[in-house]
Coordinates of N, CA and C in Angstrom, one line a residue:
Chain O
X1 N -22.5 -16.5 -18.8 CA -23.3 -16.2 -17.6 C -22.5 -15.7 -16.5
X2 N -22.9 -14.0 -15.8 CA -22.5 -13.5 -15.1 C -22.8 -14.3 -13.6
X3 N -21.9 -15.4 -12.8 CA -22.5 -15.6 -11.4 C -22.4 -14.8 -10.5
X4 N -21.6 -13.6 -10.6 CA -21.3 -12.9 -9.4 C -21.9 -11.1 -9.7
X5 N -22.8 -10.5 -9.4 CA -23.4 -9.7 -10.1 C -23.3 -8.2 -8.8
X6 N -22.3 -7.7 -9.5 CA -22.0 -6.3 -8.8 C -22.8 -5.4 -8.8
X7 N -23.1 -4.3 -7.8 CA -23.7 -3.3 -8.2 C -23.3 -2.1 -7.0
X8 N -23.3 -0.4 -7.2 CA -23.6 -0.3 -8.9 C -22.1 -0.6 -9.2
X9 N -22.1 -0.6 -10.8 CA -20.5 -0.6 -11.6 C -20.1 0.9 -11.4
X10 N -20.7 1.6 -11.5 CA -19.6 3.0 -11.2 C -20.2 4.2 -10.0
X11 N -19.7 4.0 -9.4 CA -19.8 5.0 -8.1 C -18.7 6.3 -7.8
X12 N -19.3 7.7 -8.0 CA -18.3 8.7 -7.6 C -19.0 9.5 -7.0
X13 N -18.5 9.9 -5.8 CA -19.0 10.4 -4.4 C -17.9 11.5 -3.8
X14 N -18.1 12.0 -2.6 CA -17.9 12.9 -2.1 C -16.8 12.8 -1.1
X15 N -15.4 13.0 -0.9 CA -14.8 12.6 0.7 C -15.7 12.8 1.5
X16 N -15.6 11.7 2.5 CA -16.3 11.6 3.9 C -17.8 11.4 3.5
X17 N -18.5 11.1 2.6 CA -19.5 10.3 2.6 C -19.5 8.4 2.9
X18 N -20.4 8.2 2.8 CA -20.1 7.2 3.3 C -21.5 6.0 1.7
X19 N -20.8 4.7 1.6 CA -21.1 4.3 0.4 C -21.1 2.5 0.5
X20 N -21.8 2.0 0.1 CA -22.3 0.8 0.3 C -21.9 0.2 -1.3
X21 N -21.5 -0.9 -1.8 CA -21.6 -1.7 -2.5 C -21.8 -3.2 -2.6
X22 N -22.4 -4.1 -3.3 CA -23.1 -5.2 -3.3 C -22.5 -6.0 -4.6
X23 N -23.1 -7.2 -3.6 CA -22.0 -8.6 -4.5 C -23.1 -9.5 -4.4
X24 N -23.9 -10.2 -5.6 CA -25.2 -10.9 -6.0 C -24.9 -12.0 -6.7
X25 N -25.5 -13.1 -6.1 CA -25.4 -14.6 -6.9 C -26.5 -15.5 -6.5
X26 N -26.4 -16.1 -7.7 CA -27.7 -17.3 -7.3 C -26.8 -18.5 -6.6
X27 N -26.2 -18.3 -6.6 CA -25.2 -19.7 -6.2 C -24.2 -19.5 -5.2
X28 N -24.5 -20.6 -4.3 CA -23.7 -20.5 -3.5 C -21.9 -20.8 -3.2
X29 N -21.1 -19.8 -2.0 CA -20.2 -20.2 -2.3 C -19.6 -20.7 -1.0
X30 N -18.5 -21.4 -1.1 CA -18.0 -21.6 0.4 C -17.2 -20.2 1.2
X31 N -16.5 -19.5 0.1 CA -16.1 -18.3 0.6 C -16.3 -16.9 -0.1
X32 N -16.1 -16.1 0.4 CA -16.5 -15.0 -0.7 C -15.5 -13.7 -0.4
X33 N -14.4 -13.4 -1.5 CA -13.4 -12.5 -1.2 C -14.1 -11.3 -1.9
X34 N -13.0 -9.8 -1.2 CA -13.4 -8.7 -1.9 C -11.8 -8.0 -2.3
X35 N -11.8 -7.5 -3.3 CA -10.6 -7.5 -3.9 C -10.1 -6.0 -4.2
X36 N -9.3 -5.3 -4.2 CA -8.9 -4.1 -4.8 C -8.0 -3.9 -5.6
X37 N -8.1 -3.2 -6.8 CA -7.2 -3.1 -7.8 C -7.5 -1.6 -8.3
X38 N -5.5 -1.7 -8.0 CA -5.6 0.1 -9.0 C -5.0 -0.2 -10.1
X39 N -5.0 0.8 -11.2 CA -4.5 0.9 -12.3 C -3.2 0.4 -12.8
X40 N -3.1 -0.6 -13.4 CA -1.6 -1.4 -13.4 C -1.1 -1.9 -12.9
X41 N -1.9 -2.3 -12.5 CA -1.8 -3.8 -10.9 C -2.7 -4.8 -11.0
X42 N -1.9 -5.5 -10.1 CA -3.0 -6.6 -9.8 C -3.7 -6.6 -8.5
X43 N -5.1 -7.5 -8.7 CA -6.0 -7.3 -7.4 C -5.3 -7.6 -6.6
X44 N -5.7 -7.0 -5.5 CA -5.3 -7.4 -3.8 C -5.9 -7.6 -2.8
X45 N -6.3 -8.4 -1.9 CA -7.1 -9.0 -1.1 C -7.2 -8.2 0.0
X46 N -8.4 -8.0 0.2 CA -9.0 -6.7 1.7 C -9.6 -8.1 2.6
X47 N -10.0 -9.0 2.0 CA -10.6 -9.7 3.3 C -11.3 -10.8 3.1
X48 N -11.6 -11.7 3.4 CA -12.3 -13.6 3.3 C -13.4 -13.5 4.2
X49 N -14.1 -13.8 3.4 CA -15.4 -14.2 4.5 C -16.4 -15.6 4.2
X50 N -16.4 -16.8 5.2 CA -16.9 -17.5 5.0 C -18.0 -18.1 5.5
X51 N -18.8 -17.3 6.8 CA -19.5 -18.3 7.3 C -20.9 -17.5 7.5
X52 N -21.9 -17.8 6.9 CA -23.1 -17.2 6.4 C -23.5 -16.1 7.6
X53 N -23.4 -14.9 7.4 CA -24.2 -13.7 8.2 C -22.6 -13.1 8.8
X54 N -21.5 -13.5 8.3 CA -20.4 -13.2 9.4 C -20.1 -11.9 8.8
X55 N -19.4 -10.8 9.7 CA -19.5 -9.0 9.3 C -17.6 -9.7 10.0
X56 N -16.7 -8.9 9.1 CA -15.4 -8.1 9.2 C -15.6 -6.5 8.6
X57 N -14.6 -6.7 9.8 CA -14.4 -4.8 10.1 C -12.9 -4.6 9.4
X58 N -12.2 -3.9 8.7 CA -10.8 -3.7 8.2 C -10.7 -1.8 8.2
X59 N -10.7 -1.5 9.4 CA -10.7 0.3 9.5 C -12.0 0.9 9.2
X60 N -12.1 1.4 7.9 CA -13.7 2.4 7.8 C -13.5 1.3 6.5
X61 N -13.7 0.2 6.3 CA -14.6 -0.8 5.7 C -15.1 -2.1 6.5
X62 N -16.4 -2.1 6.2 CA -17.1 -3.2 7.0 C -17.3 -4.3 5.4
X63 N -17.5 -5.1 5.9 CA -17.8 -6.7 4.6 C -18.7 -7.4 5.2
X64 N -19.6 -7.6 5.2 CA -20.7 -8.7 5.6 C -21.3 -10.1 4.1
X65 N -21.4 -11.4 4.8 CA -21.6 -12.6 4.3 C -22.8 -12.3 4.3
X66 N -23.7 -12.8 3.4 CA -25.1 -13.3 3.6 C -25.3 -14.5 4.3
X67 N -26.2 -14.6 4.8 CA -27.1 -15.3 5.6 C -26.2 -16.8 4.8
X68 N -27.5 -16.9 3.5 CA -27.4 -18.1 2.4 C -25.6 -18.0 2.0
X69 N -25.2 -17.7 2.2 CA -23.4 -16.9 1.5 C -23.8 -17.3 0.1
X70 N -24.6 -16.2 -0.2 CA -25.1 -16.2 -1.6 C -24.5 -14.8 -1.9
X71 N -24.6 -13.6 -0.9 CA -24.4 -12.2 -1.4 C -23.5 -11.6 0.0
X72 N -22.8 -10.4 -0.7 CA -22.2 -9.7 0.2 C -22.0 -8.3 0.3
X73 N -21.6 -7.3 0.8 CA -22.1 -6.0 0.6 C -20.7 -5.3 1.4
X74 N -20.0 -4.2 0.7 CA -18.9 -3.9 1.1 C -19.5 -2.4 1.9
X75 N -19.5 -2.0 2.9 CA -19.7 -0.5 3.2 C -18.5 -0.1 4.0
X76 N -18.0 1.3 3.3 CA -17.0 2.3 3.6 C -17.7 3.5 4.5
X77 N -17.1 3.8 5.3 CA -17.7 5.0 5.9 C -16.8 6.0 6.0
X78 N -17.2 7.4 5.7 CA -16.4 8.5 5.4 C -14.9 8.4 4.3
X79 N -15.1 8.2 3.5 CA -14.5 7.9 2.4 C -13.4 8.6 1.9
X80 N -12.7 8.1 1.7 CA -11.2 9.0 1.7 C -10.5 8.5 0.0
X81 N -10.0 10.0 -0.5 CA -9.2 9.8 -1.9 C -8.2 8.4 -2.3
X82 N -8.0 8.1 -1.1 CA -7.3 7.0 -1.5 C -8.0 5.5 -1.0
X83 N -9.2 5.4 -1.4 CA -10.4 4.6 -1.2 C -10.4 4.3 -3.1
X84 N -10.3 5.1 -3.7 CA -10.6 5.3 -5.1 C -9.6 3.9 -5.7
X85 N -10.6 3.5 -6.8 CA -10.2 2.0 -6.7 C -11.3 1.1 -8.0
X86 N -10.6 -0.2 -7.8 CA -11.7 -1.0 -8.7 C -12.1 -2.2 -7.8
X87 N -13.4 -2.3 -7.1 CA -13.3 -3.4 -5.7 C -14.0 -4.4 -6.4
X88 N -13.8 -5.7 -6.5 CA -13.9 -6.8 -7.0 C -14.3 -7.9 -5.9
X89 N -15.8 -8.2 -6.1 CA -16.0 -9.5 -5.5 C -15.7 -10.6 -5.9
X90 N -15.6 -11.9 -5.4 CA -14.8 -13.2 -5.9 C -15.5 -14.4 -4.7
X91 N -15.8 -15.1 -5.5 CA -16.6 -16.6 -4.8 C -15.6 -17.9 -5.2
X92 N -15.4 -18.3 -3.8 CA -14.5 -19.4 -4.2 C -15.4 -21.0 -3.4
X93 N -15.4 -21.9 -4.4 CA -16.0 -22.7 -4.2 C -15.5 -24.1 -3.2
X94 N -14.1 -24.1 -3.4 CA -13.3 -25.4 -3.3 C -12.9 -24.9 -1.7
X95 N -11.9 -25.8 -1.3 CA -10.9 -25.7 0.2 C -9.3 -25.0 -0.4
X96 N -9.6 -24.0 -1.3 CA -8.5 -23.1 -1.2 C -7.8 -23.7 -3.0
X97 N -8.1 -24.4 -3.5 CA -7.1 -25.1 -3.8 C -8.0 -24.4 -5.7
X98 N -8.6 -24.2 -6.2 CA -10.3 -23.9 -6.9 C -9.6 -22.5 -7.4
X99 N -10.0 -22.4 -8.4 CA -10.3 -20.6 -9.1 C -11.4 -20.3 -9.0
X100 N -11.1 -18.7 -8.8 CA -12.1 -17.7 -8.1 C -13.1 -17.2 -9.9
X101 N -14.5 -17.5 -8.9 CA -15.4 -16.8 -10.1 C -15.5 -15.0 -9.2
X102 N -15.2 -14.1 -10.1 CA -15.0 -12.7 -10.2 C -16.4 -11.9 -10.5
X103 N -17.2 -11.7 -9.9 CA -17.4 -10.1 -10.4 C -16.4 -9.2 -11.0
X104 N -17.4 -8.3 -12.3 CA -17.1 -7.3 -12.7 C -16.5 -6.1 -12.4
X105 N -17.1 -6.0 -10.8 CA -16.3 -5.2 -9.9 C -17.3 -3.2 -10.2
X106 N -17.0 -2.4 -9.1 CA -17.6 -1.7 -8.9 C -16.2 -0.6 -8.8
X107 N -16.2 0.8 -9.6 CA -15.1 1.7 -10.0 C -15.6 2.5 -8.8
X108 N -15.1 2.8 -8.6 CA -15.0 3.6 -7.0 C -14.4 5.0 -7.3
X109 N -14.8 6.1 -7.2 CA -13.7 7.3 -7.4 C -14.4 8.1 -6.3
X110 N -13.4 8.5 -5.3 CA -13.6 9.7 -4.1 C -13.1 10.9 -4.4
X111 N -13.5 11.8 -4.4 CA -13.0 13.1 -5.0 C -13.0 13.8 -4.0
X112 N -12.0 14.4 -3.9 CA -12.2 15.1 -2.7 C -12.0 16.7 -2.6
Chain R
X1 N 9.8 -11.1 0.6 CA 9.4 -11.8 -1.1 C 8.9 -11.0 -2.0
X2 N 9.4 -11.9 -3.1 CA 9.1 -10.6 -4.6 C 7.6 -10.7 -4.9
X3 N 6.7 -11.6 -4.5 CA 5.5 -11.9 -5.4 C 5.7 -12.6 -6.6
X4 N 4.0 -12.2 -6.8 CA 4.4 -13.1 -8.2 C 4.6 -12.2 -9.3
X5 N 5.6 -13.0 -9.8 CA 6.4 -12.1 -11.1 C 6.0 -12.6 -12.2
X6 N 5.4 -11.7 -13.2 CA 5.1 -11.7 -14.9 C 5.4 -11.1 -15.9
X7 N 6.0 -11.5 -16.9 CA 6.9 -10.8 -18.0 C 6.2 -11.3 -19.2
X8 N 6.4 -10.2 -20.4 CA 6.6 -8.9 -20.3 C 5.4 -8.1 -19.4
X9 N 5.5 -7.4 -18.7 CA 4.8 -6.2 -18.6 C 3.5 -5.4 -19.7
X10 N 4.5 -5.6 -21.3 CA 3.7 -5.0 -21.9 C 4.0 -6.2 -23.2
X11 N 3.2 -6.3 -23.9 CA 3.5 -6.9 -25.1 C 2.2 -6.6 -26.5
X12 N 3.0 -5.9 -28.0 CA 2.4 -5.5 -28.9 C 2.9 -6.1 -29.7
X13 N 1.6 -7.3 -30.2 CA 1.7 -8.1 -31.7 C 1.2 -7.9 -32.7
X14 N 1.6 -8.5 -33.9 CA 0.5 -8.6 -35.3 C -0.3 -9.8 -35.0
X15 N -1.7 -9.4 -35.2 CA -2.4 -10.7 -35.9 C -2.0 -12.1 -36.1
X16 N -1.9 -13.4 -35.7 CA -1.2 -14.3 -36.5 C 0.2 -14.3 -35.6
X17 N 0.9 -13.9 -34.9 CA 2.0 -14.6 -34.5 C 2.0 -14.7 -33.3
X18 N 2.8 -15.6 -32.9 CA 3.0 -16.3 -31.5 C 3.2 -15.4 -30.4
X19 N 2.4 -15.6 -29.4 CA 2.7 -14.8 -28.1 C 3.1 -15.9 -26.7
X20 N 3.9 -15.3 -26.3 CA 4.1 -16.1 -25.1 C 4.1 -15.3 -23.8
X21 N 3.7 -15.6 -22.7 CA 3.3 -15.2 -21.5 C 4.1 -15.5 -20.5
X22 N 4.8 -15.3 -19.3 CA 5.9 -16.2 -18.3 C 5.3 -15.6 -16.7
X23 N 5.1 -16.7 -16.1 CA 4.6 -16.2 -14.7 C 5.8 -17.0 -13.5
X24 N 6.4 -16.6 -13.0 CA 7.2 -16.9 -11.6 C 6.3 -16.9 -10.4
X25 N 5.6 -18.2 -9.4 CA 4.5 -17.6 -8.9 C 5.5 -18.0 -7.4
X26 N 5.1 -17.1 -6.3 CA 5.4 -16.9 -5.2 C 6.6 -18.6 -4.4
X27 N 7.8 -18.7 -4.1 CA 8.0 -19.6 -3.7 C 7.8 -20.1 -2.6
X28 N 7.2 -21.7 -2.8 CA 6.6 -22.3 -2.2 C 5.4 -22.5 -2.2
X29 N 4.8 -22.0 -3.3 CA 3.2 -21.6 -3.3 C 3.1 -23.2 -4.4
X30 N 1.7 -23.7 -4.2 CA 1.9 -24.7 -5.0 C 0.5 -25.1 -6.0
X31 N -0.3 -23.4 -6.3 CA -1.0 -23.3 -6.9 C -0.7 -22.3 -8.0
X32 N -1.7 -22.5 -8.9 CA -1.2 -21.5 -9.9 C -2.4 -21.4 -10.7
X33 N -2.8 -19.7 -10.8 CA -3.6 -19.8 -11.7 C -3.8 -18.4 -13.0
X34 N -4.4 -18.7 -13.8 CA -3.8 -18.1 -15.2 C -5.7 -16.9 -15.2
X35 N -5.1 -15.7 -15.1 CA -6.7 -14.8 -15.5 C -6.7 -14.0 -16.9
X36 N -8.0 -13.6 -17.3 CA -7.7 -12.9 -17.8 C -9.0 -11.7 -17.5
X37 N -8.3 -10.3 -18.2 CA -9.1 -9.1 -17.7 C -9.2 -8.2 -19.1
X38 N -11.3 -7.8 -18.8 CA -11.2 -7.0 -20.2 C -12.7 -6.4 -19.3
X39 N -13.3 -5.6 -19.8 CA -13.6 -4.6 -19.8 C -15.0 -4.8 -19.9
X40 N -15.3 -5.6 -20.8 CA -16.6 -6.4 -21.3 C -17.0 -7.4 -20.2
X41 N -15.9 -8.4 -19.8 CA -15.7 -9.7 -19.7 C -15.5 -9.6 -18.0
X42 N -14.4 -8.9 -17.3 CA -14.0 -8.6 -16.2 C -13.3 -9.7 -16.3
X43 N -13.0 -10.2 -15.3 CA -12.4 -10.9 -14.8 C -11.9 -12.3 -14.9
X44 N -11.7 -13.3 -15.5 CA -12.2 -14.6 -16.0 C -10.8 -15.6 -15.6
X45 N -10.8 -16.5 -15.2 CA -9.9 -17.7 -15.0 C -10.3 -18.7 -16.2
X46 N -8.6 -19.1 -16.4 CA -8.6 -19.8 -17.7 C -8.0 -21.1 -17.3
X47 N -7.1 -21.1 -16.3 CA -6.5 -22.5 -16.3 C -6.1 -22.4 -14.6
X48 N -5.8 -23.4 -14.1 CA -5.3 -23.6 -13.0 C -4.6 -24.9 -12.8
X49 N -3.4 -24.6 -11.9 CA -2.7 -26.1 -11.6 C -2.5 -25.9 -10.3
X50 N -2.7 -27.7 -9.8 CA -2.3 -28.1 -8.4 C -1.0 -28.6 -8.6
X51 N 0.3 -27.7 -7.8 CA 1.4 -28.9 -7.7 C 1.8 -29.4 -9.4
X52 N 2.0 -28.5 -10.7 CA 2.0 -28.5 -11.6 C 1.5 -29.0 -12.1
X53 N 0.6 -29.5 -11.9 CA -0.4 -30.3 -12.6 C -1.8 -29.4 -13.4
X54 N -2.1 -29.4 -14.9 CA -2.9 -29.0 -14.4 C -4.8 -29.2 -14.3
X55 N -5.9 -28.8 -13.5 CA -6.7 -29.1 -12.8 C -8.0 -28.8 -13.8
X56 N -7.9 -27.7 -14.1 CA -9.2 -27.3 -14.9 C -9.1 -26.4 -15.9
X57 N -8.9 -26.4 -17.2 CA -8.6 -25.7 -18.5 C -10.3 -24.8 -19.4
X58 N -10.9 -25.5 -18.2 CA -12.6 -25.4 -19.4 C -12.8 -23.5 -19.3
X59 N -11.8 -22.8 -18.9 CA -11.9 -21.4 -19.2 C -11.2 -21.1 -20.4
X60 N -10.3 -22.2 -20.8 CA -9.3 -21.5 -21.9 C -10.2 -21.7 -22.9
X61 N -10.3 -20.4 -24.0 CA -11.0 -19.7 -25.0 C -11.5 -20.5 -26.2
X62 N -9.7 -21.6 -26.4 CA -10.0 -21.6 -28.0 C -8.6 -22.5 -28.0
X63 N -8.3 -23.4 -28.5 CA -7.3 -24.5 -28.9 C -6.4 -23.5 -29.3
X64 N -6.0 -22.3 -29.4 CA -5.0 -21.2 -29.7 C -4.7 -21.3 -28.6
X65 N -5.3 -21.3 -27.5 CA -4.2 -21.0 -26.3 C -4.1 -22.3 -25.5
X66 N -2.8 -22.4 -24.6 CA -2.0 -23.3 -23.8 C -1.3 -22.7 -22.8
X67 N -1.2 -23.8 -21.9 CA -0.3 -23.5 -20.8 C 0.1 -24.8 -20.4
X68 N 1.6 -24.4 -19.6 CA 2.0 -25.3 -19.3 C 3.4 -25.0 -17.8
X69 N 3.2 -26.0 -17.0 CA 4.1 -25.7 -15.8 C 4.7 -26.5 -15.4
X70 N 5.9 -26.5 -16.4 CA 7.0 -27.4 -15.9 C 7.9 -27.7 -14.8
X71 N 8.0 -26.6 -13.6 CA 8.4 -26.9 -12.5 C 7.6 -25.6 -11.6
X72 N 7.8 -25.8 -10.4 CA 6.6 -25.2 -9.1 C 7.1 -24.0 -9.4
X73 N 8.1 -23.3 -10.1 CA 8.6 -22.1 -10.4 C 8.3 -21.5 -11.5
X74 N 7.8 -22.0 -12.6 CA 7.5 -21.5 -13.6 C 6.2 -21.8 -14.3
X75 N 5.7 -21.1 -14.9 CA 4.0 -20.8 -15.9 C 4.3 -20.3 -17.0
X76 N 3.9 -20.8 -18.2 CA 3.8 -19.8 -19.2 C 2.4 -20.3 -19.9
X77 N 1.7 -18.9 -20.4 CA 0.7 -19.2 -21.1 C 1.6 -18.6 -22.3
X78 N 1.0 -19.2 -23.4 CA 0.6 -19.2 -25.2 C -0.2 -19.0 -26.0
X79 N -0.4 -18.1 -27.2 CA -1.4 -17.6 -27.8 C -1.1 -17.7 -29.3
X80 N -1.4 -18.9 -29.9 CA -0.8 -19.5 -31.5 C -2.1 -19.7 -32.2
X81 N -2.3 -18.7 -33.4 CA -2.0 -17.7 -33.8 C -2.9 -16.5 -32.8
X82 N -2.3 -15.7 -32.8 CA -2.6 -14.5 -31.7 C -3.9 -13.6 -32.6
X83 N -5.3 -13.3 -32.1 CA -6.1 -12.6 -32.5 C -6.3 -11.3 -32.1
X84 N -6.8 -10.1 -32.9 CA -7.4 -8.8 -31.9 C -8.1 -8.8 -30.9
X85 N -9.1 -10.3 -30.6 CA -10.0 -9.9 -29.3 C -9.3 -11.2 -28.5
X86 N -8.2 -11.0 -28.5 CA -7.1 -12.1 -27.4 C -6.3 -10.6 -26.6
X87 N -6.8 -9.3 -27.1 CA -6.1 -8.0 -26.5 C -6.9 -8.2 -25.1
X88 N -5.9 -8.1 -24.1 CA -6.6 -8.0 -22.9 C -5.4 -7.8 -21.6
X89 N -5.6 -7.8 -20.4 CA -4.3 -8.0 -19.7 C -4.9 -9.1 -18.8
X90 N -3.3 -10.0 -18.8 CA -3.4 -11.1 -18.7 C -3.1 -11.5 -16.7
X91 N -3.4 -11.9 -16.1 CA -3.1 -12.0 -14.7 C -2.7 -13.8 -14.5
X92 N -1.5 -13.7 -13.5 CA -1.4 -15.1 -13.1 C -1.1 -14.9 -11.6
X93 N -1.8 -15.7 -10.6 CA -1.7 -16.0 -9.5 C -1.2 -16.8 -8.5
X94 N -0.9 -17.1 -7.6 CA -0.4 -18.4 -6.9 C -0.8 -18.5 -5.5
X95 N -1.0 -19.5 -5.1 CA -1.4 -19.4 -3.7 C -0.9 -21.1 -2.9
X96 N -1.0 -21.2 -1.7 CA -0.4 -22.1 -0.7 C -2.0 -22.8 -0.2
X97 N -1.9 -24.1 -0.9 CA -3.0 -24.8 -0.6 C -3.0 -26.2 0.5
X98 N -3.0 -26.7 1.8 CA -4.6 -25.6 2.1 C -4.7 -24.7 2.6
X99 N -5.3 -23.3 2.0 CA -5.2 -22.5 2.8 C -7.0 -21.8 2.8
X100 N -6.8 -20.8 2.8 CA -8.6 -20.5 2.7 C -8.9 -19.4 1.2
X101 N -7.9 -20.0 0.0 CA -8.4 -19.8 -0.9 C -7.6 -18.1 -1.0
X102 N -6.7 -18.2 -0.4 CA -5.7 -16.7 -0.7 C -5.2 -16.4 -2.1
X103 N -5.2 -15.9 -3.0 CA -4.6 -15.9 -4.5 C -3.8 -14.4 -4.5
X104 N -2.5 -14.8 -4.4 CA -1.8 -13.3 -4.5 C -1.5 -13.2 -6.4
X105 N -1.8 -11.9 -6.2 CA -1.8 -12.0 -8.2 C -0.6 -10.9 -8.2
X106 N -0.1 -10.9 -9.6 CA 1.5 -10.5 -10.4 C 0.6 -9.2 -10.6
X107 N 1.3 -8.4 -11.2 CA 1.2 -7.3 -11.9 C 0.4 -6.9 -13.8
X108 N 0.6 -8.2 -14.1 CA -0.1 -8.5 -15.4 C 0.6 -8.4 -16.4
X109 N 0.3 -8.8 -17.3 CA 0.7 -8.5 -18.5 C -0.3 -7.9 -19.8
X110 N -0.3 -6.7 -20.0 CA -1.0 -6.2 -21.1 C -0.7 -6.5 -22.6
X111 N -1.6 -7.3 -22.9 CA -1.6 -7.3 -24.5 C -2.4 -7.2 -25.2
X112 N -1.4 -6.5 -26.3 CA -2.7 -5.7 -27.4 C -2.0 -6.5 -28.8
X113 N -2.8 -7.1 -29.3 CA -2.9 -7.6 -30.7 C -3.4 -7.1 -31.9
X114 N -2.6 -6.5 -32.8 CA -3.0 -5.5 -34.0 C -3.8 -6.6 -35.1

């Protein structure tokens, strides 16, 4: 059972458009990370968010918590080639200490 | 600091023989946790320890695999006897607990089993 349900899985767009992706669960979490991973790497943490309806800003990416911190929605604005990526949502249940349930993750490619 | 470090990088088996996995996780970090990544599957946690101990195993696959972390400096997972759909790349993490659930991950290890 998928709990963390991305969408869409593959997105390829335009430099300087601008592009929204979403993170879906029935279940709630206490935190909810968004993650980036390039090719031959391991993911790397863009940002934590824990408290239901809360918005972080990190340059031309916004992250917003749901209300319930049930879902979360990543939007980039004006999108840049090195935006291009594999962005992974992650719900962490515990006080830090817990493994992270993953989304699938959503392939990102900016072409510019 | 170096991160967390995992060796090999790359590793190609037969069917049937032992694989071993080695993670060095961040010093001073006093979690540790073991992923794995495919394609189908995404993303999946298999094991995790508090302070070497470890906490929750109900991800690991199949009595073929183990792990074990004998001091705050070292992890190794194991794959006896090693299968073709055990091909995957493998991630191990570490993080400083309490903290708000930060996991800095290694670089991986890719394995493909013939």
């Amino acid at each position: 059972t998928q709990l963390l349900e991305q969408s869409p899985q593959f997105l390829s767009i335009q430099e300087g458009e601008n592009l929204t992706v979403y993170c879906n669960s029935s279940s709630v979490f206490s935190s909810l990370q968004w993650y980036r991973q390039e090719p031959g790497e391991g993911p790397v943490l863009l940002v934590t968010v824990v408290t239901g309806g809360e918005v972080k800003k990190l340059k031309r990416l916004t992250f917003q918590f749901g209300d319930a911190r049930k879902d979360s929605s990543l939007h980039i604005t004006a999108a840049q080639p090195g935006d291009t990526g594999l962005y992974l949502c992650a719900g962490g249940r515990g006080g830090g200490a817990d493994g992270l349930t993953f989304g699938k993750g959503t392939h990102l490619i900016i072409q510019p | 600091d170096a991160g967390v470090i995992q060796s090999p990088r790359h590793e190609v088996t037969e069917m049937g023989q032992e694989v071993t996995l080695r993670c060095k996780p961040i010093s001073g970090h006093n979690s540790l946790f073991w992923y794995r990544q495919t394609m189908m599957r995404g993303l999946e946690l298999l094991i995790y320890f508090n302070n070497n101990v470890p906490i929750d195993d109900s991800g690991m696959p199949e009595d073929r695999f183990s792990a074990k972390m004998p001091n705050a400096s070292f992890s190794t997972l194991k794959i006896q006897p090693s299968e073709p759909r055990d091909s995957a790349v493998y991630f191990c993490a570490s993080s400083l607990v309490p903290t708000l659930n930060i996991q800095y991950f290694g670089a991986g290890t890719r394995l493909s089993v013939l």
